Tab-separated table of C-alpha atoms in Angstrom:
chain	number	residue	atom	x	y	z
A	13	MET	CA	22.357	-2.361	-19.955
A	14	THR	CA	21.256	-5.860	-20.920
A	15	THR	CA	17.591	-6.788	-21.450
A	16	LEU	CA	16.952	-10.154	-19.756
A	17	SER	CA	16.290	-12.902	-22.254
A	18	ALA	CA	17.675	-16.282	-23.094
A	19	ARG	CA	19.826	-14.935	-25.944
A	20	ASN	CA	21.440	-12.414	-23.652
A	21	LEU	CA	22.373	-14.751	-20.839
A	22	ASP	CA	25.994	-15.052	-21.992
A	23	ALA	CA	26.400	-11.311	-21.455
A	24	LEU	CA	25.549	-11.792	-17.744
A	25	ARG	CA	27.528	-14.871	-16.934
A	26	PRO	CA	30.160	-14.639	-14.165
A	27	SER	CA	33.340	-13.042	-15.308
A	28	ASP	CA	36.089	-10.852	-13.771
A	29	ARG	CA	33.904	-7.734	-14.010
A	30	ASP	CA	32.078	-6.634	-10.832
A	31	ALA	CA	28.638	-6.578	-12.428
A	32	SER	CA	28.504	-10.222	-13.456
A	33	VAL	CA	25.408	-12.115	-12.487
A	34	PRO	CA	25.069	-15.927	-11.979
A	35	VAL	CA	22.748	-17.330	-14.628
A	36	PRO	CA	21.241	-20.845	-15.216
A	37	GLY	CA	24.130	-23.285	-15.755
A	38	TYR	CA	21.902	-25.825	-17.468
A	39	ASP	CA	20.464	-26.027	-20.961
A	40	ARG	CA	16.867	-24.678	-20.537
A	41	SER	CA	15.902	-26.165	-23.864
A	42	GLN	CA	16.196	-29.512	-22.134
A	43	VAL	CA	13.890	-28.577	-19.324
A	44	THR	CA	10.321	-29.950	-19.512
A	45	ALA	CA	7.379	-29.034	-17.313
A	46	GLY	CA	6.536	-31.422	-14.462
A	47	ILE	CA	4.861	-28.880	-12.199
A	48	VAL	CA	2.006	-26.469	-12.746
A	49	HIS	CA	2.071	-23.631	-10.241
A	50	ILE	CA	-1.044	-21.595	-9.567
A	51	GLY	CA	-0.426	-18.159	-8.208
A	52	VAL	CA	2.944	-17.086	-9.632
A	53	GLY	CA	4.030	-14.098	-7.595
A	54	GLY	CA	7.057	-12.842	-5.791
A	55	PHE	CA	7.042	-15.421	-3.053
A	56	HIS	CA	6.817	-18.444	-5.421
A	57	ARG	CA	9.585	-17.106	-7.549
A	58	ALA	CA	11.814	-16.378	-4.503
A	59	HIS	CA	11.086	-19.753	-2.938
A	60	GLN	CA	9.814	-22.871	-4.678
A	61	ALA	CA	11.143	-21.844	-8.107
A	62	MET	CA	14.487	-20.980	-6.527
A	63	TYR	CA	14.849	-24.426	-5.006
A	64	LEU	CA	14.189	-26.103	-8.353
A	65	ASP	CA	16.683	-23.774	-10.028
A	66	ARG	CA	19.257	-25.029	-7.482
A	67	LEU	CA	18.544	-28.599	-8.468
A	68	MET	CA	18.802	-27.806	-12.158
A	69	ASN	CA	22.109	-26.165	-11.763
A	70	GLU	CA	23.317	-29.535	-10.322
A	71	GLY	CA	22.116	-31.188	-13.487
A	72	LYS	CA	19.013	-32.736	-11.729
A	73	ALA	CA	15.259	-32.343	-11.985
A	74	LEU	CA	15.237	-31.109	-15.574
A	75	ASP	CA	11.894	-32.855	-16.014
A	76	TRP	CA	10.371	-30.823	-13.185
A	77	GLY	CA	10.223	-27.415	-14.866
A	78	ILE	CA	7.423	-25.084	-13.860
A	79	CYS	CA	4.510	-23.933	-15.940
A	80	GLY	CA	2.797	-20.981	-14.370
A	81	LEU	CA	-0.970	-20.805	-14.418
A	82	GLY	CA	-2.903	-17.574	-13.924
A	83	VAL	CA	-6.575	-17.825	-13.033
A	84	LEU	CA	-7.342	-14.048	-12.691
A	85	PRO	CA	-7.454	-11.529	-15.515
A	86	SER	CA	-4.935	-9.472	-13.570
A	87	ASP	CA	-2.390	-12.289	-13.957
A	88	VAL	CA	-1.864	-11.068	-17.521
A	89	ARG	CA	0.781	-8.672	-16.143
A	90	MET	CA	2.889	-11.453	-14.744
A	91	ARG	CA	2.342	-13.591	-17.861
A	92	ASP	CA	3.386	-10.771	-20.174
A	93	ALA	CA	6.403	-9.754	-18.016
A	94	LEU	CA	7.755	-13.317	-17.916
A	95	ARG	CA	6.930	-14.082	-21.551
A	96	SER	CA	8.803	-10.968	-22.685
A	97	GLN	CA	12.014	-12.332	-21.199
A	98	ASP	CA	11.691	-16.068	-21.939
A	99	HIS	CA	10.270	-16.651	-18.405
A	100	LEU	CA	13.615	-15.680	-16.826
A	101	TYR	CA	13.811	-13.244	-13.937
A	102	THR	CA	16.304	-11.943	-11.474
A	103	LEU	CA	16.206	-12.869	-7.760
A	104	VAL	CA	18.211	-10.492	-5.555
A	105	LEU	CA	18.811	-11.348	-1.914
A	106	LYS	CA	19.422	-8.263	0.277
A	107	ASP	CA	21.229	-8.766	3.516
A	108	ASN	CA	21.444	-6.423	6.603
A	109	ASP	CA	25.018	-5.469	5.808
A	110	GLY	CA	23.989	-3.979	2.423
A	111	THR	CA	25.098	-6.936	0.349
A	112	TRP	CA	22.985	-7.608	-2.773
A	113	GLU	CA	23.313	-11.111	-4.198
A	114	PRO	CA	21.675	-11.470	-7.623
A	115	ARG	CA	20.893	-14.663	-9.611
A	116	VAL	CA	18.921	-15.231	-12.757
A	117	ILE	CA	16.375	-18.027	-12.216
A	118	GLY	CA	15.354	-20.274	-15.072
A	119	SER	CA	13.131	-22.984	-13.618
A	120	ILE	CA	9.874	-21.403	-14.934
A	121	ILE	CA	9.559	-22.291	-18.581
A	122	ASP	CA	5.934	-21.450	-19.516
A	123	PHE	CA	2.864	-19.554	-18.368
A	124	ILE	CA	-0.740	-20.070	-19.331
A	125	LEU	CA	-3.516	-17.486	-18.605
A	126	ALA	CA	-6.670	-19.501	-17.905
A	127	PRO	CA	-9.194	-16.681	-18.595
A	128	GLU	CA	-7.853	-16.404	-22.189
A	129	ASP	CA	-7.753	-20.155	-22.887
A	130	PRO	CA	-9.360	-22.277	-20.164
A	131	GLU	CA	-9.110	-25.395	-22.414
A	132	ALA	CA	-5.358	-25.019	-22.771
A	133	ALA	CA	-5.049	-24.674	-18.982
A	134	ILE	CA	-7.126	-27.799	-18.382
A	135	GLU	CA	-5.239	-29.839	-20.973
A	136	LYS	CA	-1.836	-28.701	-19.461
A	137	LEU	CA	-3.052	-29.846	-16.042
A	138	ALA	CA	-4.204	-33.175	-17.635
A	139	ASP	CA	-0.868	-33.814	-19.314
A	140	PRO	CA	0.705	-36.995	-17.906
A	141	ALA	CA	4.042	-35.095	-17.601
A	142	ILE	CA	2.478	-32.890	-14.888
A	143	ARG	CA	2.898	-34.690	-11.605
A	144	ILE	CA	2.591	-31.882	-9.135
A	145	VAL	CA	0.149	-28.872	-8.998
A	146	SER	CA	1.431	-26.406	-6.442
A	147	LEU	CA	-0.425	-23.437	-5.004
A	148	THR	CA	0.250	-19.973	-3.577
A	149	VAL	CA	-3.252	-18.529	-3.658
A	150	THR	CA	-3.020	-16.633	-0.345
A	151	GLU	CA	-4.733	-17.467	2.938
A	152	GLY	CA	-8.074	-16.340	1.677
A	153	GLY	CA	-8.053	-18.382	-1.492
A	154	TYR	CA	-9.349	-21.658	-0.059
A	155	SER	CA	-12.995	-20.740	0.384
A	156	VAL	CA	-13.170	-21.724	4.020
A	157	HIS	CA	-14.738	-20.159	7.063
A	158	PRO	CA	-11.920	-18.424	9.044
A	159	VAL	CA	-13.035	-19.993	12.380
A	160	THR	CA	-14.657	-23.280	11.575
A	161	GLY	CA	-12.568	-24.232	8.538
A	162	GLU	CA	-15.756	-25.299	6.772
A	163	PHE	CA	-15.653	-25.152	2.976
A	164	VAL	CA	-17.821	-22.128	1.949
A	165	PRO	CA	-17.751	-21.768	-1.800
A	166	ASN	CA	-18.449	-18.371	-3.273
A	167	ALA	CA	-20.616	-17.764	-6.359
A	168	ALA	CA	-17.842	-18.246	-8.858
A	169	VAL	CA	-16.802	-21.580	-7.195
A	170	LYS	CA	-20.414	-22.766	-7.134
A	171	ALA	CA	-20.802	-21.841	-10.783
A	172	ASP	CA	-17.793	-24.016	-11.708
A	173	ALA	CA	-19.567	-27.117	-10.189
A	174	GLU	CA	-22.567	-26.733	-12.496
A	175	PRO	CA	-22.834	-29.351	-15.330
A	176	GLY	CA	-20.997	-28.284	-18.464
A	177	ALA	CA	-19.540	-25.175	-16.838
A	178	THR	CA	-16.368	-23.662	-18.341
A	179	PRO	CA	-14.163	-23.341	-15.286
A	180	THR	CA	-13.084	-19.879	-14.132
A	181	THR	CA	-11.588	-20.796	-10.691
A	182	TYR	CA	-8.658	-23.007	-9.857
A	183	PHE	CA	-11.102	-25.422	-8.120
A	184	GLY	CA	-12.876	-25.931	-11.418
A	185	LEU	CA	-9.716	-26.114	-13.545
A	186	VAL	CA	-7.929	-28.588	-11.306
A	187	THR	CA	-11.021	-30.801	-10.789
A	188	GLU	CA	-11.823	-30.935	-14.567
A	189	ALA	CA	-8.172	-31.961	-15.190
A	190	LEU	CA	-8.456	-34.704	-12.600
A	191	VAL	CA	-11.613	-35.935	-14.262
A	192	ARG	CA	-9.833	-36.131	-17.638
A	193	ARG	CA	-6.866	-37.873	-16.150
A	194	ARG	CA	-9.128	-40.452	-14.542
A	195	GLU	CA	-10.976	-41.005	-17.877
A	196	ARG	CA	-7.656	-41.411	-19.696
A	197	GLY	CA	-6.071	-43.798	-17.163
A	198	VAL	CA	-3.467	-41.138	-16.156
A	199	ALA	CA	-2.296	-41.073	-12.521
A	200	PRO	CA	-3.642	-38.093	-10.603
A	201	PHE	CA	-1.089	-35.342	-9.776
A	202	THR	CA	-0.148	-34.259	-6.227
A	203	ILE	CA	-1.773	-31.021	-5.017
A	204	MET	CA	0.929	-29.215	-2.989
A	205	SER	CA	-0.145	-26.135	-1.087
A	206	CYS	CA	2.655	-23.644	-0.319
A	207	ASP	CA	0.477	-21.105	1.385
A	208	ASN	CA	0.922	-19.621	4.861
A	209	ILE	CA	-1.756	-21.674	6.471
A	210	GLN	CA	-1.514	-24.183	9.323
A	211	GLY	CA	-2.124	-27.665	7.973
A	212	ASN	CA	-2.259	-26.330	4.442
A	213	GLY	CA	-2.158	-29.892	3.010
A	214	HIS	CA	-5.027	-30.976	5.302
A	215	LEU	CA	-6.958	-27.907	4.241
A	216	ALA	CA	-6.422	-28.678	0.509
A	217	ALA	CA	-7.497	-32.235	1.300
A	218	THR	CA	-10.762	-30.896	2.647
A	219	VAL	CA	-11.645	-28.270	0.046
A	220	PHE	CA	-10.741	-30.016	-3.219
A	221	PRO	CA	-12.812	-33.148	-2.480
A	222	ALA	CA	-15.620	-30.984	-1.146
A	223	PHE	CA	-15.670	-29.062	-4.438
A	224	ALA	CA	-15.558	-32.210	-6.497
A	225	ALA	CA	-18.476	-33.548	-4.463
A	226	LEU	CA	-20.517	-30.528	-5.615
A	227	ARG	CA	-20.100	-31.891	-9.162
A	228	ASP	CA	-20.648	-35.493	-8.134
A	229	PRO	CA	-20.403	-37.136	-4.671
A	230	GLY	CA	-18.587	-40.139	-6.208
A	231	LEU	CA	-16.011	-37.798	-7.733
A	232	GLY	CA	-15.390	-36.205	-4.324
A	233	GLU	CA	-14.697	-39.666	-2.858
A	234	TRP	CA	-12.343	-40.453	-5.700
A	235	VAL	CA	-10.339	-37.285	-5.201
A	236	ALA	CA	-10.086	-37.887	-1.466
A	237	ALA	CA	-8.931	-41.431	-2.014
A	238	ASN	CA	-6.494	-40.943	-4.842
A	239	VAL	CA	-4.910	-37.493	-4.668
A	240	SER	CA	-2.032	-36.673	-2.281
A	241	PHE	CA	-2.072	-33.386	-0.413
A	242	PRO	CA	1.277	-32.946	1.447
A	243	SER	CA	1.510	-30.194	3.974
A	244	SER	CA	4.415	-27.697	3.864
A	245	MET	CA	5.841	-24.858	5.891
A	246	VAL	CA	7.422	-22.151	3.767
A	247	ASP	CA	9.378	-19.114	4.888
A	248	ARG	CA	11.092	-16.250	3.207
A	249	ILE	CA	10.247	-12.559	3.597
A	250	THR	CA	9.527	-11.344	0.091
A	251	PRO	CA	8.236	-7.755	-0.246
A	252	VAL	CA	6.446	-6.452	-3.254
A	253	THR	CA	8.807	-5.423	-6.034
A	254	THR	CA	9.045	-1.664	-6.543
A	255	ASP	CA	10.057	0.567	-9.336
A	256	GLU	CA	13.039	1.582	-7.175
A	257	ASP	CA	14.096	-2.089	-7.003
A	258	ARG	CA	13.934	-2.313	-10.832
A	259	ALA	CA	16.001	0.869	-11.180
A	260	GLU	CA	18.537	-0.240	-8.570
A	261	ILE	CA	18.995	-3.620	-10.241
A	262	THR	CA	19.537	-1.960	-13.579
A	263	GLU	CA	22.122	0.470	-12.070
A	264	ARG	CA	24.010	-2.202	-10.053
A	265	PHE	CA	23.952	-5.175	-12.437
A	266	GLY	CA	23.086	-3.732	-15.842
A	267	ILE	CA	19.999	-5.858	-16.137
A	268	GLU	CA	16.663	-4.599	-17.506
A	269	ASP	CA	14.162	-6.930	-15.831
A	270	ALA	CA	10.425	-6.371	-16.181
A	271	TRP	CA	9.589	-8.047	-12.854
A	272	PRO	CA	12.544	-8.988	-10.662
A	273	VAL	CA	12.164	-10.313	-7.137
A	274	VAL	CA	13.842	-9.106	-3.977
A	275	ALA	CA	13.960	-11.144	-0.823
A	276	GLU	CA	15.903	-11.737	2.423
A	277	PRO	CA	18.762	-14.306	2.376
A	278	PHE	CA	16.920	-16.624	4.847
A	279	ALA	CA	14.766	-19.339	3.331
A	280	GLN	CA	13.158	-22.403	4.833
A	281	TRP	CA	10.873	-25.156	3.425
A	282	VAL	CA	9.614	-28.090	5.462
A	283	LEU	CA	7.741	-30.491	3.344
A	284	GLU	CA	5.716	-33.642	4.114
A	285	ASP	CA	7.077	-36.527	2.066
A	286	GLY	CA	3.860	-37.850	0.526
A	287	PHE	CA	3.453	-37.585	-3.264
A	288	THR	CA	1.134	-39.380	-5.701
A	289	ASP	CA	3.500	-39.717	-8.685
A	290	GLY	CA	7.070	-38.788	-7.691
A	291	ARG	CA	8.780	-35.527	-6.795
A	292	PRO	CA	12.052	-33.723	-7.340
A	293	PRO	CA	14.939	-34.557	-4.914
A	294	TYR	CA	14.258	-31.473	-2.874
A	295	GLU	CA	16.259	-32.664	0.140
A	296	GLU	CA	19.431	-32.276	-1.921
A	297	VAL	CA	19.096	-28.491	-1.924
A	298	GLY	CA	18.093	-27.794	1.640
A	299	VAL	CA	14.378	-28.683	1.787
A	300	GLN	CA	13.563	-30.569	5.050
A	301	MET	CA	11.499	-33.583	4.044
A	302	VAL	CA	9.605	-34.809	7.115
A	303	ASP	CA	6.783	-37.149	8.194
A	304	ASP	CA	5.000	-34.367	10.216
A	305	VAL	CA	5.135	-30.699	9.355
A	306	GLU	CA	2.928	-29.523	12.175
A	307	PRO	CA	5.559	-28.693	14.812
A	308	TYR	CA	7.455	-26.566	12.251
A	309	GLU	CA	4.430	-24.720	10.981
A	310	LEU	CA	3.190	-23.972	14.528
A	311	MET	CA	6.602	-22.580	15.273
A	312	LYS	CA	6.438	-20.302	12.241
A	313	LEU	CA	2.777	-19.269	12.444
A	314	ARG	CA	2.819	-18.507	16.202
A	315	LEU	CA	6.307	-16.949	16.365
A	316	LEU	CA	7.068	-15.325	12.979
A	317	ASN	CA	3.613	-14.704	11.480
A	318	ALA	CA	1.919	-13.650	14.700
A	319	SER	CA	4.895	-11.442	15.533
A	320	HIS	CA	4.354	-9.654	12.283
A	321	GLN	CA	0.873	-8.824	13.437
A	322	ALA	CA	2.278	-7.836	16.836
A	323	LEU	CA	4.457	-5.150	15.214
A	324	CYS	CA	2.385	-3.951	12.307
A	325	TYR	CA	-0.735	-2.281	13.788
A	326	LEU	CA	0.977	-0.644	16.729
A	327	GLY	CA	3.957	0.243	14.476
A	328	TYR	CA	1.699	1.871	11.930
A	329	LEU	CA	-0.177	3.798	14.576
A	330	SER	CA	3.142	4.945	15.982
A	331	GLY	CA	4.042	6.433	12.628
A	332	TYR	CA	6.283	3.777	11.125
A	333	ARG	CA	5.775	2.739	7.529
A	334	LEU	CA	8.693	0.175	7.020
A	335	VAL	CA	9.076	-3.028	8.945
A	336	HIS	CA	12.753	-2.640	9.783
A	337	GLU	CA	12.122	0.788	11.342
A	338	VAL	CA	9.670	-0.896	13.845
A	339	ALA	CA	11.995	-3.820	14.508
A	340	GLN	CA	14.985	-1.587	15.082
A	341	ASP	CA	13.126	0.423	17.731
A	342	GLU	CA	14.128	-1.080	21.062
A	343	LEU	CA	10.719	-0.607	22.551
A	344	PHE	CA	9.118	-2.651	19.818
A	345	SER	CA	11.806	-5.316	19.651
A	346	SER	CA	11.507	-5.753	23.427
A	347	PHE	CA	7.730	-6.126	23.030
A	348	LEU	CA	8.124	-8.679	20.210
A	349	LEU	CA	10.511	-10.806	22.256
A	350	ALA	CA	8.214	-10.623	25.301
A	351	TYR	CA	5.312	-11.823	23.179
A	352	MET	CA	7.392	-14.632	21.738
A	353	ASP	CA	8.819	-15.688	25.125
A	354	ASP	CA	5.747	-15.336	27.326
A	355	GLU	CA	2.827	-16.111	25.106
A	356	ALA	CA	3.815	-17.721	21.802
A	357	THR	CA	6.541	-20.202	22.982
A	358	PRO	CA	4.219	-21.979	25.447
A	359	ALA	CA	1.839	-22.584	22.524
A	360	VAL	CA	4.567	-24.123	20.376
A	361	PRO	CA	5.181	-27.919	20.779
A	362	PRO	CA	8.681	-29.300	20.607
A	363	VAL	CA	10.217	-28.852	17.169
A	364	PRO	CA	12.701	-31.612	16.104
A	365	GLY	CA	16.130	-30.216	15.470
A	366	GLN	CA	15.114	-26.575	16.053
A	367	ASP	CA	16.581	-24.243	18.726
A	368	LEU	CA	13.658	-21.974	19.489
A	369	GLU	CA	15.782	-19.426	21.301
A	370	GLU	CA	18.024	-19.041	18.314
A	371	TYR	CA	14.974	-18.990	16.020
A	372	LYS	CA	13.467	-16.096	17.968
A	373	ARG	CA	16.698	-14.029	17.878
A	374	THR	CA	16.956	-14.721	14.160
A	375	LEU	CA	13.417	-13.389	13.656
A	376	ILE	CA	14.306	-9.993	15.172
A	377	HIS	CA	17.392	-9.833	13.000
A	378	ARG	CA	15.336	-10.695	9.891
A	379	PHE	CA	12.665	-8.131	10.704
A	380	SER	CA	15.380	-5.497	11.161
A	381	ASN	CA	16.736	-5.994	7.600
A	382	GLU	CA	16.458	-2.435	6.230
A	383	ASN	CA	17.586	-3.508	2.748
A	384	VAL	CA	14.452	-5.609	2.218
A	385	ARG	CA	12.298	-2.524	2.904
A	386	ASP	CA	9.181	-4.502	3.656
A	387	THR	CA	6.179	-2.346	4.326
A	388	VAL	CA	4.122	-2.224	7.511
A	389	ALA	CA	1.003	-1.819	5.351
A	390	ARG	CA	1.659	-5.189	3.691
A	391	LEU	CA	1.677	-6.907	7.094
A	392	CYS	CA	-1.523	-5.105	8.039
A	393	ALA	CA	-3.416	-6.321	4.996
A	394	GLU	CA	-6.021	-9.175	5.077
A	395	SER	CA	-5.991	-9.304	8.904
A	396	SER	CA	-9.392	-11.119	8.967
A	397	ASP	CA	-7.666	-14.055	7.347
A	398	ARG	CA	-4.466	-13.838	9.359
A	399	ILE	CA	-5.335	-13.038	12.965
A	400	PRO	CA	-7.742	-15.998	13.412
A	401	LYS	CA	-5.069	-18.451	12.101
A	402	TRP	CA	-1.946	-16.980	13.555
A	403	LEU	CA	-2.639	-15.092	16.766
A	404	LEU	CA	-5.936	-16.374	18.235
A	405	PRO	CA	-4.758	-19.951	18.599
A	406	VAL	CA	-2.009	-18.643	20.901
A	407	VAL	CA	-4.702	-16.745	22.950
A	408	ARG	CA	-6.877	-19.894	23.165
A	409	HIS	CA	-3.983	-22.123	24.183
A	410	ASN	CA	-2.907	-19.818	26.992
A	411	LEU	CA	-6.515	-19.261	28.211
A	412	GLU	CA	-6.895	-23.022	28.452
A	413	HIS	CA	-3.582	-23.412	30.273
A	414	ASP	CA	-3.815	-20.446	32.551
A	415	GLY	CA	-1.125	-18.630	30.589
A	416	SER	CA	-0.630	-14.907	29.817
A	417	VAL	CA	-2.774	-13.272	27.082
A	418	GLY	CA	-2.227	-9.581	27.810
A	419	LEU	CA	0.265	-8.939	25.001
A	420	ALA	CA	-1.835	-10.760	22.421
A	421	ALA	CA	-4.871	-8.808	23.606
A	422	LEU	CA	-2.999	-5.639	22.991
A	423	VAL	CA	-2.287	-6.784	19.423
A	424	VAL	CA	-5.986	-7.442	18.821
A	425	ALA	CA	-6.837	-4.079	20.247
A	426	GLY	CA	-4.249	-2.583	17.917
A	427	TRP	CA	-5.912	-4.221	14.959
A	428	ALA	CA	-9.317	-2.858	16.127
A	429	ARG	CA	-7.839	0.638	16.489
A	430	TYR	CA	-6.177	0.425	13.015
A	431	ALA	CA	-9.465	-0.858	11.490
A	432	GLU	CA	-11.000	2.461	12.429
A	433	ALA	CA	-9.284	3.631	9.207
A	434	ALA	CA	-7.773	6.792	10.730
A	435	ASP	CA	-4.402	7.103	12.506
A	436	GLU	CA	-3.599	9.023	15.719
A	437	VAL	CA	-3.456	12.418	13.928
A	438	GLY	CA	-6.604	11.774	11.904
A	439	GLU	CA	-4.901	10.823	8.607
A	440	PRO	CA	-6.883	8.171	6.714
A	441	ILE	CA	-5.698	4.557	6.703
A	442	GLU	CA	-6.411	2.357	3.762
A	443	VAL	CA	-7.654	-0.863	5.335
A	444	VAL	CA	-6.909	-3.657	2.853
A	445	ASP	CA	-9.116	-6.543	3.818
A	446	ALA	CA	-11.936	-8.602	2.282
A	447	LEU	CA	-14.050	-7.512	5.276
A	448	ALA	CA	-12.814	-3.922	5.420
A	449	ASP	CA	-16.124	-2.168	5.214
A	450	GLU	CA	-17.709	-4.367	7.855
A	451	LEU	CA	-14.678	-4.188	10.208
A	452	THR	CA	-14.358	-0.475	9.915
A	453	ALA	CA	-18.002	0.071	10.655
A	454	ILE	CA	-17.780	-1.983	13.809
A	455	ALA	CA	-14.517	-0.506	14.939
A	456	ARG	CA	-15.849	3.016	14.670
A	457	THR	CA	-18.909	2.358	16.718
A	458	GLN	CA	-17.291	0.383	19.648
A	459	GLY	CA	-15.970	3.530	21.373
A	460	THR	CA	-12.889	3.700	23.474
A	461	ASP	CA	-13.372	0.461	25.405
A	462	GLY	CA	-16.252	-1.405	23.782
A	463	THR	CA	-16.271	-5.072	22.803
A	464	GLN	CA	-18.238	-4.964	19.556
A	465	PHE	CA	-15.148	-5.701	17.516
A	466	ILE	CA	-14.371	-8.965	19.268
A	467	GLU	CA	-18.069	-9.901	19.440
A	468	ASN	CA	-17.724	-10.796	15.742
A	469	ARG	CA	-18.079	-14.475	16.274
A	470	GLY	CA	-17.310	-15.250	12.736
A	471	LEU	CA	-13.690	-14.115	13.439
A	472	PHE	CA	-13.322	-14.487	17.198
A	473	GLY	CA	-15.577	-17.399	18.088
A	474	ASP	CA	-16.373	-17.230	21.764
A	475	LEU	CA	-13.484	-15.120	22.968
A	476	ALA	CA	-15.803	-12.266	23.851
A	477	ASP	CA	-17.289	-14.580	26.578
A	478	ASP	CA	-13.896	-14.942	28.344
A	479	GLU	CA	-13.738	-12.402	31.070
A	480	ARG	CA	-9.876	-12.429	31.335
A	481	PHE	CA	-9.383	-11.741	27.635
A	482	VAL	CA	-12.094	-9.132	27.488
A	483	ALA	CA	-10.589	-7.230	30.391
A	484	ALA	CA	-7.105	-7.219	28.805
A	485	TYR	CA	-8.614	-6.182	25.406
A	486	THR	CA	-10.719	-3.348	26.697
A	487	ASN	CA	-7.927	-1.994	28.892
A	488	ALA	CA	-5.517	-1.984	25.922
A	489	LEU	CA	-8.121	-0.420	23.588
A	490	ARG	CA	-8.926	2.370	26.089
A	491	SER	CA	-5.242	3.174	26.479
A	492	LEU	CA	-4.716	3.217	22.642
A	493	HIS	CA	-7.485	5.798	22.287
A	494	GLU	CA	-6.437	7.875	25.353
A	495	ASN	CA	-2.692	7.646	25.244
A	496	GLY	CA	-1.684	6.420	21.771
A	497	ALA	CA	0.138	3.300	20.633
A	498	ARG	CA	3.618	4.203	21.722
A	499	ALA	CA	2.665	5.369	25.234
A	500	THR	CA	0.537	2.275	25.648
A	501	LEU	CA	3.399	0.026	24.604
A	502	ARG	CA	5.756	1.831	26.965
A	503	SER	CA	3.432	1.423	29.865
A	504	VAL	CA	3.001	-2.230	29.200
A	505	MET	CA	6.745	-2.802	29.032
A	506	ASP	CA	7.449	-0.703	32.072
A	507	ASP	CA	4.975	-2.839	34.085
A	508	ARG	CA	6.826	-6.017	33.246
């Protein structure tokens, strides 16, 4: 067994033995930080960091290394895990056929924990060498209203805008760094959102100037005028790393890795080509650099992401706990394809260079990958952030164009039934959501066919006023209570 570290890389380099693992083919001592990434987790390490590692293995972008930045006290776990192995980690791609493809990634070279040293974090962000600040802070990390998109700062964000405050949020850290760069005559960095949000660049371009304006209206105007916020569409299914993954990686490849990453082979990154102060040559390693990301992100949000919601609640209520088990069930795969064909596809504009029929078939194949072992519970989490952004736009589009909404209404009813926090045999469900208490209280009082859940206008807007949607929703909810999820789904598919 080899403990992962810089000094042990030679022991892992490809050789004639079966257990060899590809490692960085570049001199990491020559890599300097050009990017600060906020929110270093599994997805960032399986996606953006992987693309940079590819470039570096071609002898390029060595001045675009990544410095991770943790803004939460809990980020100490990631900081310590990466620090213990010189910021190296193993990325393992698991395919449907059982193939495991490992690679040691070396593009992350440092990690700063802001709660321990906020001044070090700010000065790193203010360093002229840092030209991009990238983000994966989850859908709920942007302090916006889920329906209106209005900037709604919480108490911590508001506190960061007070004069002389020591920043504790990434809003405060990034803005203070921009202030120092402006004072020092240093070009502002690009803020590049890589979160699963439609128009993530446009969203960042709303919230960062809005926060800066809380400090000083003139500063808000300067940020809006001088900082670039390119939008991006990112895609790779990356489940949470488990102890079983760690043990299997040790057994198969002889690597002791404190925090490896597992992911599916598929990866896609569509990125708007608009940067303040340069960028890596991403297009040379498969990133699609485009003028307009919107068609691609609508394709993903309304087909992939919304389909995840279509399978997770009904799948969980039917007794499934792993995503591939749901997707391999013919009843569920037929339902997912019906949703994608009948309701999602009409809400997706033409996507340059993309075959939507092939894309939809690929999604079912990806969801069915049993080696990834993605959990249904992960897809059910944070639904109050996800459903309004991913599924409800499909509903509204089809209501406006006299299209079908019955399948999406069943998904919403499935969410409401799941939010009751008890499954069909009375076992408790842990509802992971920022609004869990509120949602569960509403779900438990609406009865078998009430509308209280969708009358939450903060999440659903005026959908409760639409008779066609309400009828489809209440019929689905009644059947879920009276017949159960699987029987309801069978009845829906039999009627098609």
